[in-house]
Coordinates of C-alpha atoms in Angstrom, one line a residue:
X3 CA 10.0 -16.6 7.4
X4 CA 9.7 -13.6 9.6
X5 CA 8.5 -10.2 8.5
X6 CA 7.3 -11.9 5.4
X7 CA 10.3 -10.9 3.3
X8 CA 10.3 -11.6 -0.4
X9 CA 12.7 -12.2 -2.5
X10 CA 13.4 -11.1 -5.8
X11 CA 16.1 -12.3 -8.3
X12 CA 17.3 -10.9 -11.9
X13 CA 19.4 -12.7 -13.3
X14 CA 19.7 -10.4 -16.5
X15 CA 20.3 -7.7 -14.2
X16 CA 23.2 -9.7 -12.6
X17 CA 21.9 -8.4 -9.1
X18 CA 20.2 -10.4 -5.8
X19 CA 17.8 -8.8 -4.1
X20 CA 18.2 -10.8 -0.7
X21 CA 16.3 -12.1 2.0
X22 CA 19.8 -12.6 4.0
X23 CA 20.1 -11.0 7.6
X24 CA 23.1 -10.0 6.1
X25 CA 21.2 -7.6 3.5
X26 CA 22.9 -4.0 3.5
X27 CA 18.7 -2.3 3.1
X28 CA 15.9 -3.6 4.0
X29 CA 12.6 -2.5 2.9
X30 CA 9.2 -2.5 5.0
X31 CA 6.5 -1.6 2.4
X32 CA 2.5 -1.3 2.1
X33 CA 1.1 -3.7 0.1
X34 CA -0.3 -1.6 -2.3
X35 CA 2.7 -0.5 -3.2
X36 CA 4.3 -4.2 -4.1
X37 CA 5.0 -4.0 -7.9
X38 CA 5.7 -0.2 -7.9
X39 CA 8.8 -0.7 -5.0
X40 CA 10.3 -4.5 -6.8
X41 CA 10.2 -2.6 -10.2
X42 CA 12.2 0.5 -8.3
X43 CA 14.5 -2.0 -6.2
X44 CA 15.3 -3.8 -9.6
X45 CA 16.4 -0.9 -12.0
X46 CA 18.0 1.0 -8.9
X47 CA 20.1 -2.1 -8.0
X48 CA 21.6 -2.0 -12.1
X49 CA 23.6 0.7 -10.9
X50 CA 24.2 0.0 -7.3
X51 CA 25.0 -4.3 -8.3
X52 CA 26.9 -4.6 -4.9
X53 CA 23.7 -3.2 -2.8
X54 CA 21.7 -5.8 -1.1
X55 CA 17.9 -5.3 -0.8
X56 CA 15.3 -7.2 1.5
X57 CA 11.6 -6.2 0.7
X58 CA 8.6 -6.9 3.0
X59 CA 5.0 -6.0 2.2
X60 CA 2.4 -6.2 4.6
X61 CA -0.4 -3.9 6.1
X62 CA 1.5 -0.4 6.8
X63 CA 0.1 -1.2 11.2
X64 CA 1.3 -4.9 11.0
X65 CA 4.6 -2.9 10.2
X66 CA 4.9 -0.4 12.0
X67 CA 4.1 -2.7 15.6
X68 CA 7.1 -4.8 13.9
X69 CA 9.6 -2.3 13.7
X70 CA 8.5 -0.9 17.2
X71 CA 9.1 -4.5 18.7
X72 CA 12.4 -4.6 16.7
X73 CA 12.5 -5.8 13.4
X74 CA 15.6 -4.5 11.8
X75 CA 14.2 -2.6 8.8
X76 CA 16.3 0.4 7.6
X77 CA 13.7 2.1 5.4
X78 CA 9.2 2.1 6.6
X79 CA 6.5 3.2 3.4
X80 CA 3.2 3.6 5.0
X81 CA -0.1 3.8 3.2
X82 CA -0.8 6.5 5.1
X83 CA 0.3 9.7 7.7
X84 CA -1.0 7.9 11.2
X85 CA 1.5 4.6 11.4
X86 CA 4.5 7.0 10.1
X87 CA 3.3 9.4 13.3
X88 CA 2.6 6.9 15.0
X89 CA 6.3 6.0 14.9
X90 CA 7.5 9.3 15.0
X91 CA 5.9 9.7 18.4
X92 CA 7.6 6.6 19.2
X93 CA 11.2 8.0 18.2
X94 CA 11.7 5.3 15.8
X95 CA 11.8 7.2 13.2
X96 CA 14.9 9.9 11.6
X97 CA 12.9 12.3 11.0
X98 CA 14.8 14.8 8.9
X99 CA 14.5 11.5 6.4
X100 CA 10.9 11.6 6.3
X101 CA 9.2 12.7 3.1
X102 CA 5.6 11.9 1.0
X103 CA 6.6 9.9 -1.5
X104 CA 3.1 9.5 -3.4
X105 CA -0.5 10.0 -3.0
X106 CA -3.0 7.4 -5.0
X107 CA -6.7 7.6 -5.2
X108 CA -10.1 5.2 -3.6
X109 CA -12.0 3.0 -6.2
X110 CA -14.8 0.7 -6.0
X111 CA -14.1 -2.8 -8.1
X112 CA -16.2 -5.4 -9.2
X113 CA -15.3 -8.5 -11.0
X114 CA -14.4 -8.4 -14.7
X115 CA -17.0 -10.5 -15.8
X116 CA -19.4 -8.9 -13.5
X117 CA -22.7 -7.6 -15.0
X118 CA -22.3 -4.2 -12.9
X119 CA -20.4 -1.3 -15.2
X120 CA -21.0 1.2 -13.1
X121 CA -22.2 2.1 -9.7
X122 CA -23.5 5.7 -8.2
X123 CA -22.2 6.3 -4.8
X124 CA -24.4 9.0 -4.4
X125 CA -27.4 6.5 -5.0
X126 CA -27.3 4.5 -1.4
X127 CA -29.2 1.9 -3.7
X128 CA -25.5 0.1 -4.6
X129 CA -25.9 -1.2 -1.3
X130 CA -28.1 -3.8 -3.0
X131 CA -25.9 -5.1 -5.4
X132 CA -23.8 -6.8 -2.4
X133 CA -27.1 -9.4 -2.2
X134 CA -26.2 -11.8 0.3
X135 CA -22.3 -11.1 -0.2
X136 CA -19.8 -9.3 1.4
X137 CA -17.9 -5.5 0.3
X138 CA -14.5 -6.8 0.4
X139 CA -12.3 -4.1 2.0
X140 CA -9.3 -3.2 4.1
X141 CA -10.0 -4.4 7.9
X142 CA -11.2 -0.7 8.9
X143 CA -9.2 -1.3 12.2
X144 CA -6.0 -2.0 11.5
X145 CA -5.8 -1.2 7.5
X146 CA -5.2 2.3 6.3
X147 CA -7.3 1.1 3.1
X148 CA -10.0 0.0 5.2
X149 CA -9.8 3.4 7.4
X150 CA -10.3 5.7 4.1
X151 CA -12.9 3.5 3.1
X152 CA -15.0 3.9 6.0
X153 CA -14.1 7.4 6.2
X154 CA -15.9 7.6 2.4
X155 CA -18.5 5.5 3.1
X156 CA -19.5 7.8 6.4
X157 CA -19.5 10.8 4.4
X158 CA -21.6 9.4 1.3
X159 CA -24.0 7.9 4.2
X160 CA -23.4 4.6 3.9
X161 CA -21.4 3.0 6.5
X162 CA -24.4 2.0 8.7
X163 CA -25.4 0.7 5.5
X164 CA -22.9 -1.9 5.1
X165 CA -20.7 -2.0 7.9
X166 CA -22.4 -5.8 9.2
X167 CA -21.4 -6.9 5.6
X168 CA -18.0 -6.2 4.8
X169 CA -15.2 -9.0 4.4
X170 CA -12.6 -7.6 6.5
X171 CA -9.0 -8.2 4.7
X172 CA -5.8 -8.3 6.3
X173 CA -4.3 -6.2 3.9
X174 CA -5.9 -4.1 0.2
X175 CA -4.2 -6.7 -2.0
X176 CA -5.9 -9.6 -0.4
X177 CA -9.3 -7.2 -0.4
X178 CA -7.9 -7.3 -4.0
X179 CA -7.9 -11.2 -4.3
X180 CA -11.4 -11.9 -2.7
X181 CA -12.9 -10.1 -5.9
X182 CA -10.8 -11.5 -8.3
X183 CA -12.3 -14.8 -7.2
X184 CA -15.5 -13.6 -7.4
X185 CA -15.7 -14.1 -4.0
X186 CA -17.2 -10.5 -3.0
X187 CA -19.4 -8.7 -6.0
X188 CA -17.7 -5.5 -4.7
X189 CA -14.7 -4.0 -3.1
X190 CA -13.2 -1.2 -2.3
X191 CA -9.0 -1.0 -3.6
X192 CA -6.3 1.9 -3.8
X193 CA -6.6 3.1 -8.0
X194 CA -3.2 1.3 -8.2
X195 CA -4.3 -2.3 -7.1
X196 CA -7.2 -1.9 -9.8
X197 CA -4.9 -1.0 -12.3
X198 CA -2.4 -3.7 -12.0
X199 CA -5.0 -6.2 -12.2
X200 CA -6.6 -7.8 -15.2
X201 CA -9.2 -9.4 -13.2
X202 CA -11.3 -6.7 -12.0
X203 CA -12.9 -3.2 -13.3
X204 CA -13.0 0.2 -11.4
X205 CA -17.0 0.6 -11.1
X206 CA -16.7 3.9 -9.3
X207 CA -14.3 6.0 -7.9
X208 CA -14.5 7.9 -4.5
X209 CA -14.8 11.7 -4.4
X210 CA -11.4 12.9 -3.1
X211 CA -12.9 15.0 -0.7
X212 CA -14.9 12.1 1.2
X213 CA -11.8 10.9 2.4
X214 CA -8.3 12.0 3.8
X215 CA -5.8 12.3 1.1
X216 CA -4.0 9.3 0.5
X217 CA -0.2 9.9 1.1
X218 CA 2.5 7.4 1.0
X219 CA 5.2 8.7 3.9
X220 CA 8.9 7.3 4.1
X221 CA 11.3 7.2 6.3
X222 CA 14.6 5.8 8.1
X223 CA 14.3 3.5 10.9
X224 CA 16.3 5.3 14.1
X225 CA 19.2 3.1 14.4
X226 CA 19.1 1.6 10.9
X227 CA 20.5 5.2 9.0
X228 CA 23.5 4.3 7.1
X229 CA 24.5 5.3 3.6
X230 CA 22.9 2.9 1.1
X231 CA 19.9 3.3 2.6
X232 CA 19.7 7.4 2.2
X233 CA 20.4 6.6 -1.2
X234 CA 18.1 4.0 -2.6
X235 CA 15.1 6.4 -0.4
X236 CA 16.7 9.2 -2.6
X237 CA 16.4 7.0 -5.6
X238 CA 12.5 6.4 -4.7
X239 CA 11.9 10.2 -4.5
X240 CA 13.9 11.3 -7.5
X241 CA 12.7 11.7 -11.2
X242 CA 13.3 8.2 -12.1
X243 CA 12.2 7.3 -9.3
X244 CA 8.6 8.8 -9.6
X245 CA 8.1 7.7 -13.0
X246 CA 7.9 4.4 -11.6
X247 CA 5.3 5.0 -9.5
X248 CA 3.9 6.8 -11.8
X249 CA 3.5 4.2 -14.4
X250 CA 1.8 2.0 -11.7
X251 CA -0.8 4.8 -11.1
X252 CA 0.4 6.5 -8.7
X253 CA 0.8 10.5 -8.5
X254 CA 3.8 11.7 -8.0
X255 CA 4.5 14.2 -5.3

């Protein structure tokens, strides 16, 4: 299915999210922000029941090349400012619709079972926990998740460190996945993906000043502007919205 849409149905709330090409909004989303944007889609569509929402998560540069080769998305959320500029420069963007929606917050996870309760990253030593494993992380190339973490790791002095042992993810939630399975000993998450999982544990969490803040910008595709979608972006932004995102672990801007 292209631009890996998803699809959502409540049935209690008498309301379709849809997958259709016929779908009045659709939604192009970074993965991290998955359960925070179908809880929002789901209590915005009880009063709106006649709105028609397509969702697509995905890494926020997998995206953003989409929508520049034409995928008919009417509202982009990136995990961070350079794929929303990068659009912008692009004119594929409205930009009077562009706000920051959220900011969220670099952690190192480990396994819930693991032995390892905490780690110092300002002891380069935690490099030796990896053994003959991998740091499971954001691909640093193409991932905004993987581009703050290598940003932290450079300032803390580690990146030459690890950067030959790192299992380069697609996108955070499948950096995510690989230690749930206990497949890396370590990786490096947004807070939020942490959080919503029951399968790892937050070991450590990145000073804020070792990487760039972590800002979640929106905005209206050029071309895609119509009415329902300035007001389900309004929706995301407003107070309801934000306690949402909030309650996911998110900060509010």
């Amino acid at each position: 299915m292209p631009f890996f849409k998803k699809t959502l149905i409540a049935a209690t709330f008498a309301a379709v999210i849809s997958v259709s090409a016929q779908a009045k909004i659709t939604v192009f989303a970074a993965s991290s922000m998955t359960n925070a944007i179908e809880e929002a889609t789901l209590e915005f569509l009880k009063s709106h029941p006649k709105d028609q929402i397509s969702l697509s998560f995905a890494s926020s540069s997998k995206l953003a090349r989409q929508i520049e080769n034409g995928a008919p998305a009417n509202i982009y959320i990136s995990a961070n400012q350079k794929w929303m500029n990068y659009l912008q420069d692009k004119d594929a963007i409205v930009k009077d619709s562009r706000i920051d929606l959220v900011s969220n917050s670099l952690v190192m996870i480990a396994p819930e079972n693991s032995k390892v309760s905490k780690v110092d990253l300002k002891n380069p030593a935690w490099v030796k926990l990896l053994g003959n494993s991998y740091l499971a992380v954001g691909d640093p190339d193409a991932v905004p998740a993987g581009r703050y973490a290598k940003e932290a790791l450079t300032y803390l002095k580690d990146w030459d460190a690890v950067k030959a042992k790192l299992a380069r993810a697609q996108n955070v939630r499948v950096a995510l996945a690989y230690v749930e399975r206990g497949e890396s000993p370590l990786g490096i998450v947004y807070a939020t993906d942490a959080k919503m999982s029951k399968q790892v544990k937050i070991v450590a969490t990145f000073p804020a000043e070792s990487h760039a803040k972590i800002l979640y910008p929106a905005s209206i595709i050029k071309g895609q502007d119509n009415k329902e979608s300035r007001e389900f972006l309004s929706y995301l932004a407003s107070a309801e919205g934000k306690k949402i995102f909030e309650r996911y672990g998110f900060v509010a801007k």
